Amino acid sequence: MSTPNTIRKVAIVGYNRIPFARANTAYAEVGNQQMMTAALNGLIDKYNLSGQLLGEVVGGAVIKHTYDSNLMRECVMKTTLDPATPACDLQQACDTGIESAIYIANKIALGQIESGIAGGVDSISDMPIAVSEKLRKILLNARKAKSLGEKIKLFLKLRPKDLTPLVPRNEESQTGLSMGGHTEITAKHYRISREDQDNLALKSHLNMAEAYNEGFFDDMITPFNGLEKDNNLRKDSTIEKLAKLNPAFDKTNGTLTAGNSTPLTDGASCILLASEEWAKEHNLPILAYITYAEVAAIEYVKNQQNLLLAPLFAASRMLEKAGLTLQDFDYYEIHEAFAAQVLATLKIWESPELSKEIGLKKALGSIDREKLNVKGSSLAAAHPFAATGGRIIGVMAKLLNEKGSGRGFISICAAGGQGITMIIEK
């Protein structure tokens, strides 16, 4: 245990996920609880955690049914972990998985717990459908009605339009624009070409295909519901095929397509974090350590090109606290929500003028792009919102463990103009 003035090191000791699936494909008939439980059970089996009492399990989903309100605890109860293991839900849009890791890491660092699991899951296929506000109020009032006549009177107020179901909309409530719509504005504002976007997307698919071929993912993924690999991956992707795709958001002048944007996806992931002492007691290897993390937000209503650029500020603050430069890393993992968002981030880092324009203290400089997303990232694996953080942390921990030393830089953007960066070291 730590003393009040001691901050302990936080070790990444395990990882697991199920294959990611495009919405309405392999996981069309399952939901958040089944997917998250499958990811947890795979982790438990892999690291002999059956019957273990862990400090806490935390995670969440961006899109949940009302019966998922206590999602992570319900999932824990369906695993072979000691049922006394507490759990809680956390949600911060696409940052959910990595924010969950920060939550667990902080508790370990402060000595509050010795071990914990951070995770995330999302099902677009099993999306909750709501009723109109008028129908909702009538249904609530009907429960209080004292007679059948009173209930009939209430229901006679309904009109056909009131029966239309409400499906969650993929848009920012502050602007009415989709994430892709915002990123189209980003691409135009920073002059990100269609060709550069397609090239980044192609590299993601080719890198991930090579990683599968070399067996990199063999110990990272638990098959689920008949799927053994991410079904968004296109091993035969070419720049010519990508160039033929039509714009997806701005149909006339857009550069974002289905090929250089992540699709709606189902999936779940989790990582096992622990103190060094706990890892040694349980004969688990320390893959790497989480050493720094920073969360930031950005104004994006007036400046609509900003939506996915908050990690720029998180990175600047984090590197200053760590006493490092952007060039001091062996690997970079930048979540590929859209190729344009990754390229805009890199362009701003490289430009003193653009860095000043957006409000950064200074430009962070360029990175070696051969160190970026070396095993493929979200454009290839796809992006089940809350599950992406666990996937990326797991990949980075394995890369550093295989190398035997070094530093990894992680950046994940999120809806609502938010973002997280993290440093992982070996």
Tab-separated table of C-alpha atoms in Angstrom:
chain	number	residue	atom	x	y	z
A	1	MET	CA	0.000	0.000	0.000
A	2	SER	CA	1.115	3.567	-0.598
A	3	THR	CA	1.594	6.175	2.075
A	4	PRO	CA	-0.285	9.490	1.761
A	5	ASN	CA	2.718	11.060	0.017
A	6	THR	CA	3.533	8.169	-2.329
A	7	ILE	CA	2.275	7.737	-5.873
A	8	ARG	CA	2.617	4.141	-7.046
A	9	LYS	CA	3.420	3.002	-10.559
A	10	VAL	CA	0.477	1.682	-12.561
A	11	ALA	CA	1.174	-1.409	-14.638
A	12	ILE	CA	-0.703	-2.679	-17.668
A	13	VAL	CA	-0.720	-6.436	-17.186
A	14	GLY	CA	-3.388	-7.670	-19.577
A	15	TYR	CA	-5.686	-6.920	-22.486
A	16	ASN	CA	-8.529	-8.514	-24.381
A	17	ARG	CA	-11.272	-7.664	-26.810
A	18	ILE	CA	-13.727	-9.340	-29.108
A	19	PRO	CA	-13.457	-8.748	-32.872
A	20	PHE	CA	-15.075	-5.496	-33.953
A	21	ALA	CA	-17.994	-5.833	-36.368
A	22	ARG	CA	-19.698	-3.410	-38.665
A	23	ALA	CA	-23.176	-2.576	-37.383
A	24	ASN	CA	-25.929	-5.011	-38.364
A	25	THR	CA	-23.526	-7.800	-39.298
A	26	ALA	CA	-22.068	-10.440	-36.957
A	27	TYR	CA	-23.443	-8.938	-33.740
A	28	ALA	CA	-26.835	-7.848	-35.039
A	29	GLU	CA	-28.663	-10.006	-32.495
A	30	VAL	CA	-26.570	-9.294	-29.402
A	31	GLY	CA	-26.210	-6.235	-27.183
A	32	ASN	CA	-23.874	-4.426	-24.836
A	33	GLN	CA	-24.102	-6.904	-21.965
A	34	GLN	CA	-23.304	-9.956	-24.084
A	35	MET	CA	-20.367	-8.283	-25.825
A	36	MET	CA	-18.832	-6.752	-22.698
A	37	THR	CA	-19.242	-9.993	-20.778
A	38	ALA	CA	-17.523	-11.905	-23.589
A	39	ALA	CA	-14.564	-9.498	-23.548
A	40	LEU	CA	-14.308	-9.758	-19.750
A	41	ASN	CA	-14.552	-13.547	-19.765
A	42	GLY	CA	-11.764	-13.723	-22.330
A	43	LEU	CA	-9.571	-11.564	-20.091
A	44	ILE	CA	-10.453	-13.641	-17.011
A	45	ASP	CA	-9.616	-16.918	-18.768
A	46	LYS	CA	-6.377	-15.593	-20.231
A	47	TYR	CA	-4.987	-14.319	-16.934
A	48	ASN	CA	-6.464	-16.906	-14.529
A	49	LEU	CA	-8.673	-14.392	-12.747
A	50	SER	CA	-11.573	-16.766	-12.067
A	51	GLY	CA	-12.718	-16.374	-8.462
A	52	GLN	CA	-10.463	-13.331	-7.938
A	53	LEU	CA	-11.657	-10.295	-5.996
A	54	LEU	CA	-10.481	-7.248	-7.943
A	55	GLY	CA	-10.457	-3.657	-6.749
A	56	GLU	CA	-12.986	-2.451	-9.294
A	57	VAL	CA	-14.245	-2.866	-12.837
A	58	VAL	CA	-15.185	0.337	-14.649
A	59	GLY	CA	-16.296	1.150	-18.163
A	60	GLY	CA	-19.377	1.960	-20.117
A	61	ALA	CA	-21.165	2.460	-23.391
A	62	VAL	CA	-22.025	5.597	-25.304
A	63	ILE	CA	-25.355	4.160	-26.451
A	64	LYS	CA	-27.314	2.306	-23.767
A	65	HIS	CA	-30.763	0.950	-23.107
A	66	THR	CA	-32.405	1.809	-19.801
A	67	TYR	CA	-31.798	-1.779	-18.663
A	68	ASP	CA	-28.062	-1.138	-19.165
A	69	SER	CA	-28.057	1.544	-16.470
A	70	ASN	CA	-25.828	-0.587	-14.221
A	71	LEU	CA	-24.039	-2.131	-17.182
A	72	MET	CA	-20.579	-2.954	-15.834
A	73	ARG	CA	-21.842	-4.421	-12.565
A	74	GLU	CA	-24.337	-6.582	-14.449
A	75	CYS	CA	-21.521	-7.803	-16.694
A	76	VAL	CA	-19.271	-8.598	-13.708
A	77	MET	CA	-22.066	-10.685	-12.209
A	78	LYS	CA	-22.178	-12.739	-15.412
A	79	THR	CA	-18.447	-13.558	-15.208
A	80	THR	CA	-16.484	-15.851	-12.886
A	81	LEU	CA	-14.901	-12.958	-10.991
A	82	ASP	CA	-15.630	-12.900	-7.279
A	83	PRO	CA	-19.144	-11.364	-7.175
A	84	ALA	CA	-17.893	-9.019	-4.440
A	85	THR	CA	-15.894	-7.152	-7.122
A	86	PRO	CA	-17.458	-3.673	-7.396
A	87	ALA	CA	-18.116	-1.976	-10.722
A	88	CYS	CA	-19.398	1.295	-12.069
A	89	ASP	CA	-20.352	2.925	-15.353
A	90	LEU	CA	-18.493	5.856	-16.869
A	91	GLN	CA	-19.199	7.640	-20.143
A	92	GLN	CA	-17.278	10.290	-22.060
A	93	ALA	CA	-18.262	9.603	-25.666
A	94	CYS	CA	-15.386	8.061	-27.671
A	95	ASP	CA	-13.014	8.695	-24.742
A	96	THR	CA	-14.963	6.299	-22.498
A	97	GLY	CA	-12.487	3.403	-22.675
A	98	ILE	CA	-9.361	5.480	-22.070
A	99	GLU	CA	-11.057	7.618	-19.398
A	100	SER	CA	-11.987	4.369	-17.633
A	101	ALA	CA	-8.312	3.379	-17.661
A	102	ILE	CA	-7.401	6.728	-16.081
A	103	TYR	CA	-10.055	6.158	-13.388
A	104	ILE	CA	-8.631	2.751	-12.458
A	105	ALA	CA	-5.012	3.937	-12.793
A	106	ASN	CA	-5.569	6.825	-10.388
A	107	LYS	CA	-7.052	4.512	-7.746
A	108	ILE	CA	-4.087	2.158	-8.064
A	109	ALA	CA	-1.609	5.053	-7.965
A	110	LEU	CA	-3.189	6.355	-4.750
A	111	GLY	CA	-3.234	2.934	-3.113
A	112	GLN	CA	-7.024	2.704	-2.981
A	113	ILE	CA	-7.058	-0.546	-4.969
A	114	GLU	CA	-4.437	-3.070	-6.099
A	115	SER	CA	-5.966	-4.123	-9.402
A	116	GLY	CA	-8.813	-3.285	-11.717
A	117	ILE	CA	-10.277	-3.677	-15.179
A	118	ALA	CA	-11.131	-0.802	-17.499
A	119	GLY	CA	-13.366	-1.447	-20.464
A	120	GLY	CA	-15.882	-0.202	-22.952
A	121	VAL	CA	-18.556	-1.505	-25.289
A	122	ASP	CA	-20.991	-0.220	-27.868
A	123	SER	CA	-23.700	-1.765	-29.992
A	124	ILE	CA	-25.107	0.253	-32.861
A	125	SER	CA	-27.064	-2.792	-34.051
A	126	ASP	CA	-28.979	-2.953	-30.759
A	127	MET	CA	-29.714	0.752	-30.650
A	128	PRO	CA	-32.431	1.882	-28.210
A	129	ILE	CA	-35.535	3.369	-29.794
A	130	ALA	CA	-37.579	5.965	-27.887
A	131	VAL	CA	-41.163	7.143	-28.277
A	132	SER	CA	-42.328	10.681	-28.942
A	133	GLU	CA	-42.540	13.051	-25.990
A	134	LYS	CA	-46.331	13.248	-26.304
A	135	LEU	CA	-46.723	9.454	-26.262
A	136	ARG	CA	-44.300	9.184	-23.328
A	137	LYS	CA	-46.359	11.615	-21.247
A	138	ILE	CA	-49.617	9.897	-22.122
A	139	LEU	CA	-48.175	6.516	-21.135
A	140	LEU	CA	-47.007	7.925	-17.803
A	141	ASN	CA	-50.387	9.551	-17.127
A	142	ALA	CA	-52.192	6.367	-18.157
A	143	ARG	CA	-50.407	4.508	-15.349
A	144	LYS	CA	-52.013	6.927	-12.885
A	145	ALA	CA	-55.470	6.848	-14.438
A	146	LYS	CA	-58.090	5.366	-12.108
A	147	SER	CA	-60.454	3.975	-14.703
A	148	LEU	CA	-60.463	2.465	-18.169
A	149	GLY	CA	-62.428	5.478	-19.401
A	150	GLU	CA	-59.717	7.876	-18.235
A	151	LYS	CA	-57.086	5.800	-20.011
A	152	ILE	CA	-59.086	5.709	-23.255
A	153	LYS	CA	-59.509	9.503	-23.116
A	154	LEU	CA	-55.747	9.933	-22.853
A	155	PHE	CA	-54.999	7.605	-25.760
A	156	LEU	CA	-57.604	9.322	-27.970
A	157	LYS	CA	-55.336	12.409	-27.860
A	158	LEU	CA	-52.698	10.571	-29.887
A	159	ARG	CA	-52.186	11.328	-33.564
A	160	PRO	CA	-50.356	9.108	-36.099
A	161	LYS	CA	-47.236	11.309	-35.973
A	162	ASP	CA	-47.021	10.710	-32.202
A	163	LEU	CA	-46.450	6.996	-32.861
A	164	THR	CA	-43.300	7.547	-34.927
A	165	PRO	CA	-40.332	5.997	-33.072
A	166	LEU	CA	-37.334	8.170	-32.229
A	167	VAL	CA	-33.937	6.697	-33.115
A	168	PRO	CA	-30.775	8.252	-31.598
A	169	ARG	CA	-29.296	10.691	-34.100
A	170	ASN	CA	-25.614	10.755	-34.940
A	171	GLU	CA	-25.211	14.484	-34.452
A	172	GLU	CA	-23.906	17.083	-32.039
A	173	SER	CA	-26.830	18.548	-30.126
A	174	GLN	CA	-25.124	21.958	-29.938
A	175	THR	CA	-24.791	22.311	-33.707
A	176	GLY	CA	-27.074	19.768	-35.372
A	177	LEU	CA	-24.124	18.544	-37.431
A	178	SER	CA	-22.898	14.966	-37.517
A	179	MET	CA	-19.314	14.202	-36.543
A	180	GLY	CA	-18.613	13.649	-40.223
A	181	GLY	CA	-20.231	16.961	-41.064
A	182	HIS	CA	-17.936	18.719	-38.622
A	183	THR	CA	-14.905	16.885	-39.983
A	184	GLU	CA	-15.785	17.962	-43.540
A	185	ILE	CA	-15.490	21.528	-42.256
A	186	THR	CA	-12.159	20.603	-40.642
A	187	ALA	CA	-10.865	19.146	-43.910
A	188	LYS	CA	-11.822	22.276	-45.848
A	189	HIS	CA	-10.502	24.670	-43.187
A	190	TYR	CA	-7.087	22.988	-43.031
A	191	ARG	CA	-6.989	22.050	-46.727
A	192	ILE	CA	-6.698	18.314	-46.194
A	193	SER	CA	-6.816	16.644	-49.596
A	194	ARG	CA	-8.899	13.620	-50.548
A	195	GLU	CA	-5.733	11.894	-51.803
A	196	ASP	CA	-3.956	12.278	-48.451
A	197	GLN	CA	-7.018	10.982	-46.606
A	198	ASP	CA	-7.266	7.925	-48.840
A	199	ASN	CA	-3.553	7.214	-48.467
A	200	LEU	CA	-3.843	7.276	-44.665
A	201	ALA	CA	-6.847	4.949	-44.810
A	202	LEU	CA	-5.029	2.541	-47.108
A	203	LYS	CA	-2.015	2.432	-44.813
A	204	SER	CA	-4.256	1.631	-41.834
A	205	HIS	CA	-5.771	-1.368	-43.640
A	206	LEU	CA	-2.448	-2.632	-44.949
A	207	ASN	CA	-0.746	-2.271	-41.549
A	208	MET	CA	-3.532	-4.153	-39.808
A	209	ALA	CA	-3.620	-6.865	-42.450
A	210	GLU	CA	0.122	-7.396	-41.984
A	211	ALA	CA	-0.303	-7.450	-38.195
A	212	TYR	CA	-2.939	-10.188	-38.515
A	213	ASN	CA	-0.703	-12.159	-40.860
A	214	GLU	CA	2.234	-12.036	-38.452
A	215	GLY	CA	0.027	-13.144	-35.530
A	216	PHE	CA	0.225	-9.891	-33.577
A	217	PHE	CA	-3.454	-10.070	-32.589
A	218	ASP	CA	-3.517	-13.798	-31.758
A	219	ASP	CA	-3.406	-13.264	-27.981
A	220	MET	CA	-5.414	-10.032	-27.993
A	221	ILE	CA	-8.777	-11.140	-29.341
A	222	THR	CA	-11.383	-13.617	-28.089
A	223	PRO	CA	-13.597	-14.967	-30.922
A	224	PHE	CA	-17.252	-14.133	-30.395
A	225	ASN	CA	-20.525	-15.032	-32.081
A	226	GLY	CA	-18.788	-16.737	-34.988
A	227	LEU	CA	-16.381	-13.882	-35.686
A	228	GLU	CA	-12.610	-14.308	-35.270
A	229	LYS	CA	-11.299	-11.110	-36.884
A	230	ASP	CA	-12.447	-7.515	-37.315
A	231	ASN	CA	-14.806	-7.648	-40.271
A	232	ASN	CA	-14.212	-4.061	-41.375
A	233	LEU	CA	-10.618	-4.853	-42.375
A	234	ARG	CA	-10.063	-4.788	-46.137
A	235	LYS	CA	-6.899	-6.714	-46.949
A	236	ASP	CA	-7.421	-6.084	-50.660
A	237	SER	CA	-7.906	-2.337	-50.320
A	238	THR	CA	-6.159	-0.200	-52.931
A	239	ILE	CA	-5.867	3.511	-53.554
A	240	GLU	CA	-7.838	3.020	-56.788
A	241	LYS	CA	-10.777	1.417	-54.946
A	242	LEU	CA	-10.786	4.157	-52.307
A	243	ALA	CA	-10.690	6.860	-54.986
A	244	LYS	CA	-13.920	5.518	-56.560
A	245	LEU	CA	-16.017	6.040	-53.409
A	246	ASN	CA	-18.477	8.920	-53.354
A	247	PRO	CA	-18.395	11.650	-50.677
A	248	ALA	CA	-20.401	10.579	-47.634
A	249	PHE	CA	-21.306	13.866	-45.959
A	250	ASP	CA	-20.916	16.787	-48.366
A	251	LYS	CA	-22.194	15.036	-51.485
A	252	THR	CA	-21.074	17.825	-53.830
A	253	ASN	CA	-17.755	19.153	-52.590
A	254	GLY	CA	-16.818	16.705	-49.855
A	255	THR	CA	-13.656	14.659	-49.426
A	256	LEU	CA	-14.794	12.348	-46.616
A	257	THR	CA	-15.982	8.952	-47.814
A	258	ALA	CA	-16.952	5.596	-46.345
A	259	GLY	CA	-13.362	4.539	-46.985
A	260	ASN	CA	-11.561	7.293	-45.095
A	261	SER	CA	-14.096	7.501	-42.235
A	262	THR	CA	-14.873	4.918	-39.573
A	263	PRO	CA	-18.175	3.044	-39.957
A	264	LEU	CA	-20.783	2.504	-37.247
A	265	THR	CA	-19.521	-0.499	-35.293
A	266	ASP	CA	-20.262	-3.045	-32.543
A	267	GLY	CA	-17.604	-4.353	-30.148
A	268	ALA	CA	-16.058	-4.465	-26.667
A	269	SER	CA	-12.581	-4.304	-25.134
A	270	CYS	CA	-10.923	-4.297	-21.708
A	271	ILE	CA	-7.516	-3.997	-20.076
A	272	LEU	CA	-6.174	-5.262	-16.747
A	273	LEU	CA	-4.278	-2.733	-14.613
A	274	ALA	CA	-2.457	-3.397	-11.337
A	275	SER	CA	0.176	-2.313	-8.876
A	276	GLU	CA	3.606	-3.849	-9.363
A	277	GLU	CA	3.160	-5.850	-6.155
A	278	TRP	CA	-0.161	-7.343	-7.268
A	279	ALA	CA	1.247	-8.263	-10.674
A	280	LYS	CA	4.207	-10.066	-9.092
A	281	GLU	CA	2.005	-11.901	-6.584
A	282	HIS	CA	-0.144	-13.186	-9.465
A	283	ASN	CA	2.802	-14.062	-11.706
A	284	LEU	CA	1.656	-11.650	-14.404
A	285	PRO	CA	4.150	-9.833	-16.638
A	286	ILE	CA	4.281	-6.053	-16.512
A	287	LEU	CA	3.776	-5.113	-20.148
A	288	ALA	CA	4.150	-1.362	-19.652
A	289	TYR	CA	3.214	1.494	-17.331
A	290	ILE	CA	0.702	4.322	-17.665
A	291	THR	CA	2.706	7.382	-16.624
A	292	TYR	CA	0.799	10.485	-17.753
A	293	ALA	CA	-2.649	11.351	-19.079
A	294	GLU	CA	-4.484	14.568	-19.827
A	295	VAL	CA	-8.094	15.404	-20.703
A	296	ALA	CA	-9.063	18.531	-22.644
A	297	ALA	CA	-12.043	20.172	-24.310
A	298	ILE	CA	-12.400	22.768	-27.049
A	299	GLU	CA	-15.017	25.259	-28.267
A	300	TYR	CA	-16.611	23.875	-31.417
A	301	VAL	CA	-19.963	25.639	-31.858
A	302	LYS	CA	-18.636	28.931	-33.247
A	303	ASN	CA	-15.525	27.247	-34.647
A	304	GLN	CA	-17.104	24.139	-36.098
A	305	GLN	CA	-13.825	22.864	-37.528
A	306	ASN	CA	-12.615	22.259	-33.955
A	307	LEU	CA	-14.850	19.365	-32.927
A	308	LEU	CA	-12.216	16.606	-32.900
A	309	LEU	CA	-9.128	18.715	-32.169
A	310	ALA	CA	-9.198	18.866	-28.355
A	311	PRO	CA	-6.289	16.350	-28.084
A	312	LEU	CA	-4.028	19.146	-29.383
A	313	PHE	CA	-4.454	20.911	-26.049
A	314	ALA	CA	-4.298	17.719	-24.000
A	315	ALA	CA	-1.008	16.807	-25.692
A	316	SER	CA	0.565	20.207	-25.074
A	317	ARG	CA	-0.296	20.213	-21.372
A	318	MET	CA	0.684	16.580	-20.871
A	319	LEU	CA	4.076	16.901	-22.567
A	320	GLU	CA	4.854	20.037	-20.566
A	321	LYS	CA	4.093	18.212	-17.309
A	322	ALA	CA	6.135	15.193	-18.411
A	323	GLY	CA	9.076	17.314	-19.555
A	324	LEU	CA	8.997	15.630	-22.970
A	325	THR	CA	8.703	16.691	-26.595
A	326	LEU	CA	6.419	15.178	-29.194
A	327	GLN	CA	9.466	13.608	-30.795
A	328	ASP	CA	10.436	11.601	-27.672
A	329	PHE	CA	8.335	8.539	-28.548
A	330	ASP	CA	8.885	5.174	-30.186
A	331	TYR	CA	5.261	4.708	-31.232
A	332	TYR	CA	2.231	6.944	-31.770
A	333	GLU	CA	-1.382	5.837	-31.680
A	334	ILE	CA	-3.757	8.524	-32.935
A	335	HIS	CA	-7.357	7.327	-33.091
A	336	GLU	CA	-8.518	7.450	-36.691
A	337	ALA	CA	-12.110	8.591	-36.316
A	338	PHE	CA	-11.562	10.146	-39.746
A	339	ALA	CA	-8.398	10.361	-41.794
A	340	ALA	CA	-8.959	14.119	-42.112
A	341	GLN	CA	-8.967	14.595	-38.331
A	342	VAL	CA	-5.631	12.756	-37.970
A	343	LEU	CA	-4.067	14.748	-40.802
A	344	ALA	CA	-5.364	18.055	-39.438
A	345	THR	CA	-3.852	17.231	-36.033
A	346	LEU	CA	-0.463	16.464	-37.612
A	347	LYS	CA	-0.612	19.602	-39.772
A	348	ILE	CA	-1.343	21.879	-36.806
A	349	TRP	CA	1.469	20.336	-34.764
A	350	GLU	CA	3.872	21.034	-37.616
A	351	SER	CA	2.803	24.652	-38.212
A	352	PRO	CA	3.633	27.560	-35.845
A	353	GLU	CA	0.993	29.668	-37.621
A	354	LEU	CA	-1.808	27.106	-37.299
A	355	SER	CA	-0.821	26.293	-33.711
A	356	LYS	CA	-1.048	29.977	-32.797
A	357	GLU	CA	-4.332	30.348	-34.675
A	358	ILE	CA	-5.994	27.578	-32.674
A	359	GLY	CA	-4.604	28.855	-29.359
A	360	LEU	CA	-1.627	26.612	-28.583
A	361	LYS	CA	1.446	28.046	-26.866
A	362	LYS	CA	3.702	26.640	-29.565
A	363	ALA	CA	3.889	24.134	-32.384
A	364	LEU	CA	4.923	20.680	-31.172
A	365	GLY	CA	6.624	19.779	-34.442
A	366	SER	CA	6.436	16.805	-36.761
A	367	ILE	CA	6.578	13.110	-35.920
A	368	ASP	CA	8.076	10.172	-37.787
A	369	ARG	CA	4.971	8.888	-39.560
A	370	GLU	CA	6.492	5.431	-39.865
A	371	LYS	CA	5.927	5.171	-36.102
A	372	LEU	CA	2.238	6.109	-36.397
A	373	ASN	CA	-0.473	3.436	-36.012
A	374	VAL	CA	1.987	0.753	-37.035
A	375	LYS	CA	-0.504	-2.103	-36.569
A	376	GLY	CA	-3.384	-0.270	-38.198
A	377	SER	CA	-5.981	1.661	-36.251
A	378	SER	CA	-9.629	2.650	-36.272
A	379	LEU	CA	-10.043	3.070	-40.043
A	380	ALA	CA	-9.184	-0.612	-40.398
A	381	ALA	CA	-10.456	-2.098	-37.122
A	382	ALA	CA	-13.491	0.249	-37.043
A	383	HIS	CA	-14.751	2.137	-34.004
A	384	PRO	CA	-17.281	0.878	-31.416
A	385	PHE	CA	-17.195	4.196	-29.541
A	386	ALA	CA	-16.450	3.177	-25.941
A	387	ALA	CA	-14.333	0.169	-26.935
A	388	THR	CA	-11.661	2.023	-28.913
A	389	GLY	CA	-9.644	3.185	-25.892
A	390	GLY	CA	-9.068	-0.351	-24.627
A	391	ARG	CA	-8.074	-1.550	-28.089
A	392	ILE	CA	-5.487	1.207	-28.491
A	393	ILE	CA	-4.008	0.872	-24.987
A	394	GLY	CA	-3.680	-2.878	-25.485
A	395	VAL	CA	-1.871	-2.466	-28.806
A	396	MET	CA	0.515	0.134	-27.385
A	397	ALA	CA	1.316	-1.978	-24.305
A	398	LYS	CA	2.084	-4.998	-26.481
A	399	LEU	CA	4.280	-2.973	-28.856
A	400	LEU	CA	6.376	-1.627	-25.985
A	401	ASN	CA	6.581	-5.008	-24.262
A	402	GLU	CA	7.806	-6.670	-27.452
A	403	LYS	CA	10.363	-3.905	-27.970
A	404	GLY	CA	11.469	-4.236	-24.352
A	405	SER	CA	11.677	-0.502	-23.697
A	406	GLY	CA	10.467	2.861	-24.922
A	407	ARG	CA	7.584	5.297	-24.838
A	408	GLY	CA	4.211	5.371	-26.534
A	409	PHE	CA	1.984	8.383	-27.201
A	410	ILE	CA	-1.806	7.926	-27.428
A	411	SER	CA	-4.374	10.471	-28.621
A	412	ILE	CA	-8.123	9.903	-28.780
A	413	CYS	CA	-10.698	12.505	-29.827
A	414	ALA	CA	-14.355	12.451	-28.858
A	415	ALA	CA	-17.745	13.979	-29.485
A	416	GLY	CA	-18.584	17.149	-27.618
A	417	GLY	CA	-15.215	18.696	-28.468
A	418	GLN	CA	-13.283	16.544	-25.992
A	419	GLY	CA	-10.083	14.526	-26.136
A	420	ILE	CA	-7.541	12.549	-24.126
A	421	THR	CA	-3.837	11.905	-24.516
A	422	MET	CA	-1.762	9.337	-22.585
A	423	ILE	CA	1.856	8.301	-22.214
A	424	ILE	CA	2.699	4.626	-21.804
A	425	GLU	CA	6.262	3.567	-20.959
A	426	LYS	CA	8.243	0.352	-20.635
